[in-house]
C-alpha positions as a Python dict, from the first residue, in 0.01 Angstrom:
ca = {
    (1, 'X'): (0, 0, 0),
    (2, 'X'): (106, 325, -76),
    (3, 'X'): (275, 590, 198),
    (4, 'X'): (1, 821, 386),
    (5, 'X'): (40, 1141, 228),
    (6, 'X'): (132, 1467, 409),
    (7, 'X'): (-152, 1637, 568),
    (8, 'X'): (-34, 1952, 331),
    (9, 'X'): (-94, 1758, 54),
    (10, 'X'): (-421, 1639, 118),
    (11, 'X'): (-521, 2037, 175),
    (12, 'X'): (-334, 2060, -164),
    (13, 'X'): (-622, 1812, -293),
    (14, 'X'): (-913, 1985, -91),
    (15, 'X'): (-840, 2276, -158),
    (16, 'X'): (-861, 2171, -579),
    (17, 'X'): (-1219, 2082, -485),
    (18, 'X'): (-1347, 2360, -324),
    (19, 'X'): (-1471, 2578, -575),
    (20, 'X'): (-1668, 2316, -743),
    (21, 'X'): (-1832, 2203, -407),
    (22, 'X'): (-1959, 2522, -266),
    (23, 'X'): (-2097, 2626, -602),
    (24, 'X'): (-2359, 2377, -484),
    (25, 'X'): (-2399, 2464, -133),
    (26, 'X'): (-2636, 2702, -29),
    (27, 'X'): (-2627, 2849, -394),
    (28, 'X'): (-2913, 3091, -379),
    (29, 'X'): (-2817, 3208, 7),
    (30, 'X'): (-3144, 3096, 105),
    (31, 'X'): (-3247, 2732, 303),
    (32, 'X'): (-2981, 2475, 300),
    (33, 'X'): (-3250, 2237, 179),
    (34, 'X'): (-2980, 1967, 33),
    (35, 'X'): (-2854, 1962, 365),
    (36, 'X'): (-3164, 1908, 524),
    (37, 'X'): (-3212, 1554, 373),
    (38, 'X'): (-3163, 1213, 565),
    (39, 'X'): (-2815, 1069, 539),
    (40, 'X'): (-2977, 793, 309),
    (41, 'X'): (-3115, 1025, -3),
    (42, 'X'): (-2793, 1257, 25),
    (43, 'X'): (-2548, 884, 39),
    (44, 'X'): (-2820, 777, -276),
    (45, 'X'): (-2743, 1142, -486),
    (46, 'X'): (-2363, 1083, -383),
    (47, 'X'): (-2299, 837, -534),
    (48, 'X'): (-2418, 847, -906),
    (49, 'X'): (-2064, 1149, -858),
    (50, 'X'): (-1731, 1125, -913),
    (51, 'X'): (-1512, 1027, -589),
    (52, 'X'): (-1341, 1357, -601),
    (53, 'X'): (-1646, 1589, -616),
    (54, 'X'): (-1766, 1342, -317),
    (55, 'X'): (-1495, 1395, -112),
    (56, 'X'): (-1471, 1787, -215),
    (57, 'X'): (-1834, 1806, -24),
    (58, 'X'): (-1659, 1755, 319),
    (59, 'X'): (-1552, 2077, 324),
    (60, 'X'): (-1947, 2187, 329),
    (61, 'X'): (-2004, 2200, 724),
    (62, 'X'): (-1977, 1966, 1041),
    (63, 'X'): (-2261, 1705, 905),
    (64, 'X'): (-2100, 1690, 578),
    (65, 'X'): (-1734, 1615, 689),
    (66, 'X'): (-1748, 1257, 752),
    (67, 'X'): (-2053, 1165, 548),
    (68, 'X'): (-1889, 1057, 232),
    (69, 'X'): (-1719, 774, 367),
    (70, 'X'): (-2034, 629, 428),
    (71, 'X'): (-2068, 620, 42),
    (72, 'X'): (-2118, 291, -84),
    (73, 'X'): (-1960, 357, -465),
    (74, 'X'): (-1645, 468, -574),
    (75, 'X'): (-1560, 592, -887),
    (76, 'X'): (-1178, 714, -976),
    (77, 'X'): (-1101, 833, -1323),
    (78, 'X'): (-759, 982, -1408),
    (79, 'X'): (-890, 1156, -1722),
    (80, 'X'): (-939, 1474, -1541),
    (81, 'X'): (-550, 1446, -1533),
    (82, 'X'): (-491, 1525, -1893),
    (83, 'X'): (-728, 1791, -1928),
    (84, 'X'): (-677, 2023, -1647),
    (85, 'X'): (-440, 2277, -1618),
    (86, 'X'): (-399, 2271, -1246),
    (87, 'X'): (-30, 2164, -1151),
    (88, 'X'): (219, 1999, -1391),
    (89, 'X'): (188, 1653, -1550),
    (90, 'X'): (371, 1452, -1238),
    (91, 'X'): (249, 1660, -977),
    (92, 'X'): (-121, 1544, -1113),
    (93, 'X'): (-33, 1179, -1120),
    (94, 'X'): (122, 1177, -785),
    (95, 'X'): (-171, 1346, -641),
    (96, 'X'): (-423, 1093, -860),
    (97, 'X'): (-238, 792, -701),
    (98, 'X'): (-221, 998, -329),
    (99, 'X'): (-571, 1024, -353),
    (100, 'X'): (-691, 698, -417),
    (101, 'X'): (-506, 582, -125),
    (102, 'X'): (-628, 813, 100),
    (103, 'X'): (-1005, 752, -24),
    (104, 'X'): (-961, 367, 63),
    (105, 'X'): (-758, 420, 374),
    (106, 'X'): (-1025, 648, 478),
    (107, 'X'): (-1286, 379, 415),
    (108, 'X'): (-1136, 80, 578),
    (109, 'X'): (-1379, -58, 777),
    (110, 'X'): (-1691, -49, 557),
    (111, 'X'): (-1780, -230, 261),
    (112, 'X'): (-1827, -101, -133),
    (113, 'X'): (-2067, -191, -305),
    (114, 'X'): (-1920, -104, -617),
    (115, 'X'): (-1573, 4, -741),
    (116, 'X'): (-1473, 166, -1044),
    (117, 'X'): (-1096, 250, -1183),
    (118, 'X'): (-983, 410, -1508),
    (119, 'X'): (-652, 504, -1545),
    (120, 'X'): (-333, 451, -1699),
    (121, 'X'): (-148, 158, -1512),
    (122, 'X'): (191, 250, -1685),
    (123, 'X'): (283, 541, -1374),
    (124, 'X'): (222, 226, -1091),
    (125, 'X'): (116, -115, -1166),
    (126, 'X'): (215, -198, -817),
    (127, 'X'): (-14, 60, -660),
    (128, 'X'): (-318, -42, -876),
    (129, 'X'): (-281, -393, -791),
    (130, 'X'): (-310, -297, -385),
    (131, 'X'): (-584, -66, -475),
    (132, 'X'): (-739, -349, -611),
    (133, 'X'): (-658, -586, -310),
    (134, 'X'): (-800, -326, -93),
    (135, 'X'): (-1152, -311, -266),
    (136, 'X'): (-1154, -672, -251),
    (137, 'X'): (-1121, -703, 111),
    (138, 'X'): (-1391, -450, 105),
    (139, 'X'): (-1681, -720, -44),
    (140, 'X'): (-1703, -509, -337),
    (141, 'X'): (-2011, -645, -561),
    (142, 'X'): (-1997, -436, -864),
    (143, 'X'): (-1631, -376, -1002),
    (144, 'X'): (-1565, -203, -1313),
    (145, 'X'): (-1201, -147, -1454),
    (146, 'X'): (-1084, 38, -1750),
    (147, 'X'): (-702, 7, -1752),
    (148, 'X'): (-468, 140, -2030),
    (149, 'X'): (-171, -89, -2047),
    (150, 'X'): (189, -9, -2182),
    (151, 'X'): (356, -361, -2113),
    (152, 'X'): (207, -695, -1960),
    (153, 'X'): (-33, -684, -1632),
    (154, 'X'): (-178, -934, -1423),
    (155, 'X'): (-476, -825, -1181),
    (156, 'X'): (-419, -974, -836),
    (157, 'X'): (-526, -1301, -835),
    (158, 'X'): (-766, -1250, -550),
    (159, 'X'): (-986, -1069, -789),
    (160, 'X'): (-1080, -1415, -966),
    (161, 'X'): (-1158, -1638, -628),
    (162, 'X'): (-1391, -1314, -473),
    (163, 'X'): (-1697, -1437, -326),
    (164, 'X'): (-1898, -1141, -357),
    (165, 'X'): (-1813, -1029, -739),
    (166, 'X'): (-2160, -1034, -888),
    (167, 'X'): (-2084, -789, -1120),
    (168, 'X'): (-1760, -749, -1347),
    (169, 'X'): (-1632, -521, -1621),
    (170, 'X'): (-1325, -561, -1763),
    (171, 'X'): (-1145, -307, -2026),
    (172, 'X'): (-756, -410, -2088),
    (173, 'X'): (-572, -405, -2372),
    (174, 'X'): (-347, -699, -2321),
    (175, 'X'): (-328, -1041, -2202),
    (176, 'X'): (-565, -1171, -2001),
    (177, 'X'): (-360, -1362, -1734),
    (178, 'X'): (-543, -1582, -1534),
    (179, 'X'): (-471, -1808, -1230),
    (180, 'X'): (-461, -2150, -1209),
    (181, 'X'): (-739, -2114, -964),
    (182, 'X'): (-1030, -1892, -1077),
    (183, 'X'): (-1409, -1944, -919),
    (184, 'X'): (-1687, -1680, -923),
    (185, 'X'): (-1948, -1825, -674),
    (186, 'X'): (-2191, -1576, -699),
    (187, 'X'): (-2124, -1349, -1052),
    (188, 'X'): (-2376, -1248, -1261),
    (189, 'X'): (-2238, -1009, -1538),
    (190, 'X'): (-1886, -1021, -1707),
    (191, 'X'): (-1784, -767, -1960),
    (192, 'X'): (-1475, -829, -2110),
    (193, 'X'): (-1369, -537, -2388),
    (194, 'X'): (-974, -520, -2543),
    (195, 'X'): (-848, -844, -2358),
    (196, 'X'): (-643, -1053, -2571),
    (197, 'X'): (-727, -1448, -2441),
    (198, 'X'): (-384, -1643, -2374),
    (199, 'X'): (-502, -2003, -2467),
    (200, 'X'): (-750, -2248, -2466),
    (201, 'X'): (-763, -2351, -2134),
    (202, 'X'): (-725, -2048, -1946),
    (203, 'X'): (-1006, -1943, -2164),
    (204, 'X'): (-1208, -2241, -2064),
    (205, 'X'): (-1157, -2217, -1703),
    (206, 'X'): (-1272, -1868, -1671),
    (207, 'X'): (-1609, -1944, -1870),
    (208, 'X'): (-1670, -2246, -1672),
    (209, 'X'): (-1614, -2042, -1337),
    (210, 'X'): (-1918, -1844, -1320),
    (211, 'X'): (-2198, -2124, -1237),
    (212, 'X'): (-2452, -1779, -1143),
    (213, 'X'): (-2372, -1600, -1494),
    (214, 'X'): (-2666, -1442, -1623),
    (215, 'X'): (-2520, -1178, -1875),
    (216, 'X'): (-2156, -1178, -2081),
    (217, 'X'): (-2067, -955, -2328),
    (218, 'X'): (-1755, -963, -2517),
    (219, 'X'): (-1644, -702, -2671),
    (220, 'X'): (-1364, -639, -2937),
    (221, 'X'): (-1144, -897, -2802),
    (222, 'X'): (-854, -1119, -2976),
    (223, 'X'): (-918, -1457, -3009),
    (224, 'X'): (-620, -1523, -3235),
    (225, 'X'): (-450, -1751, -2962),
    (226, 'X'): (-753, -2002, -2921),
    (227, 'X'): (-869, -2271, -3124),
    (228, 'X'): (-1152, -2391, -2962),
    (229, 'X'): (-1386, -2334, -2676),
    (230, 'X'): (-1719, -2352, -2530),
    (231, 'X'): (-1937, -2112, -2339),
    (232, 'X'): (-2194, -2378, -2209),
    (233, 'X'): (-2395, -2195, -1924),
    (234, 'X'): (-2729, -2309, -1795),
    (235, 'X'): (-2814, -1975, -1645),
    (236, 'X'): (-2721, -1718, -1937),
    (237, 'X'): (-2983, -1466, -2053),
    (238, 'X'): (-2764, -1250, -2233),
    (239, 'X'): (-2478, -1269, -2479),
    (240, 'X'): (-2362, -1006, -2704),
    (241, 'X'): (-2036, -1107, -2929),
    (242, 'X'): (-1880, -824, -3100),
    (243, 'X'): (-1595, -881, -3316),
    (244, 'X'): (-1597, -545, -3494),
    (245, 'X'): (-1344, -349, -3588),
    (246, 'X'): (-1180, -582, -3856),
    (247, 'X'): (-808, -441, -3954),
    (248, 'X'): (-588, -749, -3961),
    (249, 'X'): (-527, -1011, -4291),
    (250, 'X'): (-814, -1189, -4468),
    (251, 'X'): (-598, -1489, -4379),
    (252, 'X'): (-689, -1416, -4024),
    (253, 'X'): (-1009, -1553, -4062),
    (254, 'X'): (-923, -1889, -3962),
    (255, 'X'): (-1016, -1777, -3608),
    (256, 'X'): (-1135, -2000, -3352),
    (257, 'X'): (-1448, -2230, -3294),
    (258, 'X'): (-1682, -2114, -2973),
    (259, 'X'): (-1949, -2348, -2908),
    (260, 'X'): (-2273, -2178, -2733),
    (261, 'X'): (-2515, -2369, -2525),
    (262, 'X'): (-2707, -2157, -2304),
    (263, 'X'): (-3094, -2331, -2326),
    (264, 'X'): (-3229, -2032, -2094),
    (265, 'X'): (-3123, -1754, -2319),
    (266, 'X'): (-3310, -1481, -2391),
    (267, 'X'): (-3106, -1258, -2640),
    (268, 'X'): (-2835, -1292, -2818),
    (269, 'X'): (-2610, -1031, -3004),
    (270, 'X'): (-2328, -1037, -3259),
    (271, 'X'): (-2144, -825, -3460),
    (272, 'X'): (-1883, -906, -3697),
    (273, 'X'): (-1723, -1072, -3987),
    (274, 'X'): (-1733, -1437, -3847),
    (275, 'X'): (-1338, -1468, -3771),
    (276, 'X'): (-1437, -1726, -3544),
    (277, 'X'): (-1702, -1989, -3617),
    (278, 'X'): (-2014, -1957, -3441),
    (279, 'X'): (-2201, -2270, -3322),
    (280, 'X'): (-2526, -2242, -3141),
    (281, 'X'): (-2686, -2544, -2915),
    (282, 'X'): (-2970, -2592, -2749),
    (283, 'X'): (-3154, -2210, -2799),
    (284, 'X'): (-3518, -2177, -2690),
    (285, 'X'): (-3761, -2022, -2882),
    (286, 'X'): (-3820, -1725, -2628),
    (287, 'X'): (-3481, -1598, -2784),
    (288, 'X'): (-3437, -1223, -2964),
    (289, 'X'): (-3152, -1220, -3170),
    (290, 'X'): (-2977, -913, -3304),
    (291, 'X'): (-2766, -1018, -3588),
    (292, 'X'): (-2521, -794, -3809),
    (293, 'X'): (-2232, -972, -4061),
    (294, 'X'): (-2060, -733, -4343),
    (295, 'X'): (-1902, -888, -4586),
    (296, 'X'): (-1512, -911, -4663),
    (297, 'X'): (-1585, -1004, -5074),
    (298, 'X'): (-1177, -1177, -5071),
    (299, 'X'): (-1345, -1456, -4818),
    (300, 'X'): (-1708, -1438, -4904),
    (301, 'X'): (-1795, -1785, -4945),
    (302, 'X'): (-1616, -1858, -4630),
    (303, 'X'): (-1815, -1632, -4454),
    (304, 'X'): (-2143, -1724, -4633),
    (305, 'X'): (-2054, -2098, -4517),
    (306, 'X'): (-2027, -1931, -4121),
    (307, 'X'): (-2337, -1722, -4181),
    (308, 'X'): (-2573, -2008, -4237),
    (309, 'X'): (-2417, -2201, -3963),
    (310, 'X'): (-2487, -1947, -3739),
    (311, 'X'): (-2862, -1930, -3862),
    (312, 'X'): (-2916, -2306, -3861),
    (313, 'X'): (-2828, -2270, -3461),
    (314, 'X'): (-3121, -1994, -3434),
    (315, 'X'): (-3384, -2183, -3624),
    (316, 'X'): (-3608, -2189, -3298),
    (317, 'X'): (-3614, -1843, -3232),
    (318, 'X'): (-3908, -1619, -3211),
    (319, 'X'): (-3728, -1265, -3312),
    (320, 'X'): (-3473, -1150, -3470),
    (321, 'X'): (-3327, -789, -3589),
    (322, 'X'): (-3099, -848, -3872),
    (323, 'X'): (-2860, -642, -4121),
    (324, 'X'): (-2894, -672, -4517),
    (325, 'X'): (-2545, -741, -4498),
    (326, 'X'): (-2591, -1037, -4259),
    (327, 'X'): (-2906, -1101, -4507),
    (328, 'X'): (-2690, -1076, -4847),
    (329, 'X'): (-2405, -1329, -4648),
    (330, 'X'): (-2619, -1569, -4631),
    (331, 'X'): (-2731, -1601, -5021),
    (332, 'X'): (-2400, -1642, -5181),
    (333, 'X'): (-2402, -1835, -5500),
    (334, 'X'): (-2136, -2068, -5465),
    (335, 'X'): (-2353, -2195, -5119),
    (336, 'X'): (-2684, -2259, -5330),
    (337, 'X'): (-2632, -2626, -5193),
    (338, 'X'): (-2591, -2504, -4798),
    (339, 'X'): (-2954, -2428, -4752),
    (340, 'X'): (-3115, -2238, -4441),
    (341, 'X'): (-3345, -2453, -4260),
    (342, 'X'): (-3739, -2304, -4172),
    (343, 'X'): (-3782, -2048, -3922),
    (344, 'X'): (-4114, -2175, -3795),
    (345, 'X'): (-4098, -2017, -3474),
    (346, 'X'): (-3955, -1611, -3587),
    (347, 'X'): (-4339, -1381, -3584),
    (348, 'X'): (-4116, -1057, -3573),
    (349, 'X'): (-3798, -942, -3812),
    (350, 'X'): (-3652, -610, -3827),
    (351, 'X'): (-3421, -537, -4120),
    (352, 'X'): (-3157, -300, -3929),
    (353, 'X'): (-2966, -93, -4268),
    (354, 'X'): (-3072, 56, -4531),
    (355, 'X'): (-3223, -185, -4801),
    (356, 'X'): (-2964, -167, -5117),
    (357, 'X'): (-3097, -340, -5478),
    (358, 'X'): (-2879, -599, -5450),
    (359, 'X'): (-3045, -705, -5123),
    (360, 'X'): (-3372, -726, -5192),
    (361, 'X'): (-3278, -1060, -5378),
    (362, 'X'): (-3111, -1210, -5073),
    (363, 'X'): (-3410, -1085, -4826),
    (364, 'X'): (-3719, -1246, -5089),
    (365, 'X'): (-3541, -1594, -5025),
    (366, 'X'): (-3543, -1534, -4660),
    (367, 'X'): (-3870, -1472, -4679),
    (368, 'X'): (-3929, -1779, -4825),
    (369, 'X'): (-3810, -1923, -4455),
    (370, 'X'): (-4016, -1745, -4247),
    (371, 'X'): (-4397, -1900, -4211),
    (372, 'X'): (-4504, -1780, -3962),
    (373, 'X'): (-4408, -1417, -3929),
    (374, 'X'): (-4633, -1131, -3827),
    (375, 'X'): (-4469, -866, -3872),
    (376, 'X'): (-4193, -649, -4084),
    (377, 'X'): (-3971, -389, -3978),
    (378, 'X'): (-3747, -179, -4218),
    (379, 'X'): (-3610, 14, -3969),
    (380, 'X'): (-3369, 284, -4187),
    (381, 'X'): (-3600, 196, -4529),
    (382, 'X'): (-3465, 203, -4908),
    (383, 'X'): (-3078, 343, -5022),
    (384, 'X'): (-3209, 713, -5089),
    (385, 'X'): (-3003, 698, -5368),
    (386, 'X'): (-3135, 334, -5509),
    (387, 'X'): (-3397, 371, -5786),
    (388, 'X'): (-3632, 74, -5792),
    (389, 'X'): (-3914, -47, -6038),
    (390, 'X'): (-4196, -261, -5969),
    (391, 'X'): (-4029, -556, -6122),
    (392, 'X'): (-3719, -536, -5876),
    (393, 'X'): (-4006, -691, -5578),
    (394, 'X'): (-4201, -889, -5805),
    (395, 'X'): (-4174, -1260, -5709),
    (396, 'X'): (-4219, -1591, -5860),
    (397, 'X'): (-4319, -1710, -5559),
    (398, 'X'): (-4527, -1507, -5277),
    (399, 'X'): (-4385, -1599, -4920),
    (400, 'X'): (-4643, -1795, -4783),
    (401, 'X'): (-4622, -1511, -4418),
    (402, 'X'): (-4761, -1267, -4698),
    (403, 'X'): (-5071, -1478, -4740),
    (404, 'X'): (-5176, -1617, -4407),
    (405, 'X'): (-5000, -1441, -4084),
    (406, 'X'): (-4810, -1093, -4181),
    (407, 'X'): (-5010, -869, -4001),
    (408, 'X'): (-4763, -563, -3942),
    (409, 'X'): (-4587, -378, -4139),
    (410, 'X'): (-4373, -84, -4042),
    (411, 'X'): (-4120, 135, -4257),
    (412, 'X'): (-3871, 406, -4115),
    (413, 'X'): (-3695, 669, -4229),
    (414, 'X'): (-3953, 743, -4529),
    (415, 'X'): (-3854, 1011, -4782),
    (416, 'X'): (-4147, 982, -5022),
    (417, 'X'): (-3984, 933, -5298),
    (418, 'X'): (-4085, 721, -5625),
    (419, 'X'): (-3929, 395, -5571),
    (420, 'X'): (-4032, 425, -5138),
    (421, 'X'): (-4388, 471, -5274),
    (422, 'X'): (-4354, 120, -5545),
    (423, 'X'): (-4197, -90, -5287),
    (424, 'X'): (-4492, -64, -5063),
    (425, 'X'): (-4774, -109, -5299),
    (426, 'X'): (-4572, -407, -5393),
    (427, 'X'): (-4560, -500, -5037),
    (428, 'X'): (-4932, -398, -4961),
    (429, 'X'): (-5041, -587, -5308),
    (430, 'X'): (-4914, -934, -5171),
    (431, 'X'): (-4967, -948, -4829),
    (432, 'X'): (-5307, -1045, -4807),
    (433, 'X'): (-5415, -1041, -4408),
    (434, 'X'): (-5235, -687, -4322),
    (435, 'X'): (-5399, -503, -4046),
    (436, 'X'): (-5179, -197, -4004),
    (437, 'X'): (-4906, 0, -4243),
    (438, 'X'): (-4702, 205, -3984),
    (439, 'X'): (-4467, 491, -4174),
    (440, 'X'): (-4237, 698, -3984),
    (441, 'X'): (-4119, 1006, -4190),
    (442, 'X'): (-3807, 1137, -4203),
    (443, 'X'): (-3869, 1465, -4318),
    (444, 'X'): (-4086, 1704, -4196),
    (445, 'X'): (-4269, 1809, -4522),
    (446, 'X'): (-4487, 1446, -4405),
    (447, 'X'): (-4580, 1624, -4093),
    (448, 'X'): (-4847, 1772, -4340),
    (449, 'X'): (-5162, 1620, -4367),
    (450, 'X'): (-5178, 1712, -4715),
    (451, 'X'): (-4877, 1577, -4809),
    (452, 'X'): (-4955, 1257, -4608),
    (453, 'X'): (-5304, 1209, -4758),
    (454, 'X'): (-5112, 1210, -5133),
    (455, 'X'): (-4906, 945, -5043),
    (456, 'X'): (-5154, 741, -4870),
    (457, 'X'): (-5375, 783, -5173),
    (458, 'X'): (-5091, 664, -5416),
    (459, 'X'): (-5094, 352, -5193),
    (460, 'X'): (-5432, 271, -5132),
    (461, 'X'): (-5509, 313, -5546),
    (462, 'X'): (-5323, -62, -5556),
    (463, 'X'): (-5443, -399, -5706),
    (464, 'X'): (-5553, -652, -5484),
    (465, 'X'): (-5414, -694, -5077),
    (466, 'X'): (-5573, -682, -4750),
    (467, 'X'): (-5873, -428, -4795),
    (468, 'X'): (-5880, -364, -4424),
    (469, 'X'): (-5534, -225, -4403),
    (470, 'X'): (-5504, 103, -4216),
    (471, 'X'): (-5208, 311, -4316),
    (472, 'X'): (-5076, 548, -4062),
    (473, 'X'): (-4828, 795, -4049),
    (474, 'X'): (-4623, 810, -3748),
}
């Protein structure tokens, strides 16, 4: 642990505080009324604030003096570092790291309910490492750590055996080191973002530790090091994969296999160019998938292969929010003989980018898979810039959703232009038990009725369709 600073130095520190702290005391020289709130409230307000405008309130009167160390969150972040001009550059990181000693000396005795660090561990690895020893000792049950790494670091290995973690956050670019010995009794949300995982087994042994998990998200990580591994949890609801940025070698995309079986999940996220190889096990249909694969073209039928993969391990689910890029992946010519299988359970789709010519193609034959689906969402609408005829969405064969359960249909980001106004009395044409046409404009020209009423009578002067369709402009 780091030496007890001077007590000049910690007026040094209060005395940086001040003026931000009184500005909200007794502002309006009337009624303290902030003051005159039960310890509880005033503890609640403190701490959604940053540790050092909590501390910098002790300096408000008698009552206030002591009351912050009753705060059950802490929340350091050297950021403030690099943007003020108080003191020079080592003066500021000497008083950052003389700080957060003090805080946590200060608090010794009670517990944290949550902890969170962001800083640069390159000025003392050694002192964040007892920090984070300290807060551990403390029962923390929310800990959240963004830490900006110059050369390898290894959290203290007390952080992976804690027994009242439910909730961590990880942010490290580097290694993950792990223990031999790593057991989360009682976690229930992991967040891993910028860790690079060693090998296969480490990697295994920290999925496998976390019996309680309920959420995991994991977030632009390297998996270049693994070849294989499973995240098989009973008790997941959550799991959002994001793989995005891509910058390395097409070659790269040998990746890794991770195996998913988590039967109680209810949503599942991911976001990349399938590097690794998705495989999906034992989903329910209560499952809400979000879904969003662009397309390197040098490795397209690699990825296409991947793509439907993926989508033969969500066959059961009941909704599903997809890109036309994930859409286009997964109608490659060269697969024509890797079908998708029949969504029989998905009632709801929402097509998350813009709808490009050459994807309209790709999303008629996923049509073709969805039976049962009620309703339709092109969330961002048409390529303002694509020009489309009727014949683009004419089809050999209707979807058979169009003619017995698509009941909704919703478009966003409407323009009212000529090919908007053909796709949907192609749409409306077809579907033959719609209820309801939802259009949210995008300009506020549609904001007039009488503008409005044009386009809805360009619709509605159609051939065939539901004839109890109400079209409304939202």
């Amino acid at each position: 642990m780091a030496t007890i600073i001077s007590r000049s130095r910690w007026d040094t520190i209060k005395n940086f505080r001040q003026q931000n702290a009184l500005e909200v005391h007794n502002t309006g020289g009337g009624e303290d009324k902030i003051s005159n709130l039960p310890d509880s409230i005033l503890l609640h307000i403190l701490s959604y604030l940053p540790t050092r405008d909590v501390v910098g309130t002790c300096i408000l009167s008698t009552r206030w003096k002591t009351l912050w160390i009753c705060v059950d969150s802490i929340n350091f972040d050297d950021s403030y570092l690099y943007s003020s001009a108080v003191f020079g550059y080592p003066m500021k990181v000497t008083c950052f790291m003389d700080f957060v000693h003090r805080v946590l000396q200060l608090r010794e005795e009670s517990n944290l309910k949550k902890f969170r660090l962001s800083c640069r561990v390159c000025f003392s690895a050694l002192h964040v490492s007892s920090w984070l020893s300290a807060v551990i000792r403390h029962n923390i049950q929310d800990l959240d750590l963004c830490l900006f790494v110059e050369e390898p670091f290894m959290l203290p290995q007390c952080v992976f055996s804690s027994k009242t973690l439910t909730s961590l956050k990880l942010e490290m670019n580097c290694v993950l080191e792990l223990p031999t010995s790593t057991f989360f009794p009682f976690l229930k949300i992991l967040h891993l973002c910028l860790v690079t995982f060693r090998d296969d087994s480490s990697t295994q042994r920290l999925f496998s530790s976390c019996p309680m998990l309920s959420e995991l998200a994991i977030l632009d990580c390297e998996w270049m090091n693994l070849k294989q591994v499973a995240i098989s949890i009973s008790s997941l609801k959550s799991l959002i994969i994001d793989d995005l940025p891509f910058f390395g070698s097409t070659d790269d995309l040998n990746g890794c296999e991770i195996e998913i079986d988590a039967s109680n999940l209810s949503f599942l996220k991911y976001s990349g160019y399938l590097s690794n190889e998705i495989c999906l096990y034992n989903l329910s249909p209560s499952v809400n998938a979000s879904i969003h694969i662009p397309i390197l073209y040098e490795k397209r039928n690699q990825i296409a292969f991947r793509a439907v993969k993926l989508f033969r391990g969500l066959h059961k689910i009941s909704a599903a929010k997809i890109s036309s890029r994930a859409i286009e992946s997964l109608f490659i010519a060269d697969i024509e003989k890797d079908r998708l299988p029949i969504f029989c359970n998905l009632t709801h789709l929402e097509l998350s980018m813009e709808l490009e010519k050459h994807t309209i193609g790709p999303l008629k034959e996923l049509l073709q898979c969805l039976p049962k689906l009620q309703s339709l969402h092109f969330s961002e609408g048409l390529d303002p810039c694509m020009h489309l005829c009727e014949d683009d969405w004419n089809l050999r064969f209707v979807p058979p959703c169009f003619l017995s359960s698509l009941k909704t249909l919703k478009y966003s980001n409407f323009h009212g232009n000529v090919s908007e106004i053909s796709f949907l009395r192609n749409l409306l044409e077809i579907a033959k038990v719609l209820e309801k046409l939802n259009i949210v404009c995008s300009k506020r020209p549609f904001g007039d009725p009488k503008k409005q009423k044009e386009v809805k009578d360009q619709l509605q002067g159609r051939n065939g369709g539901s004839a109890s369709c109400a079209i409304k402009f939202m």
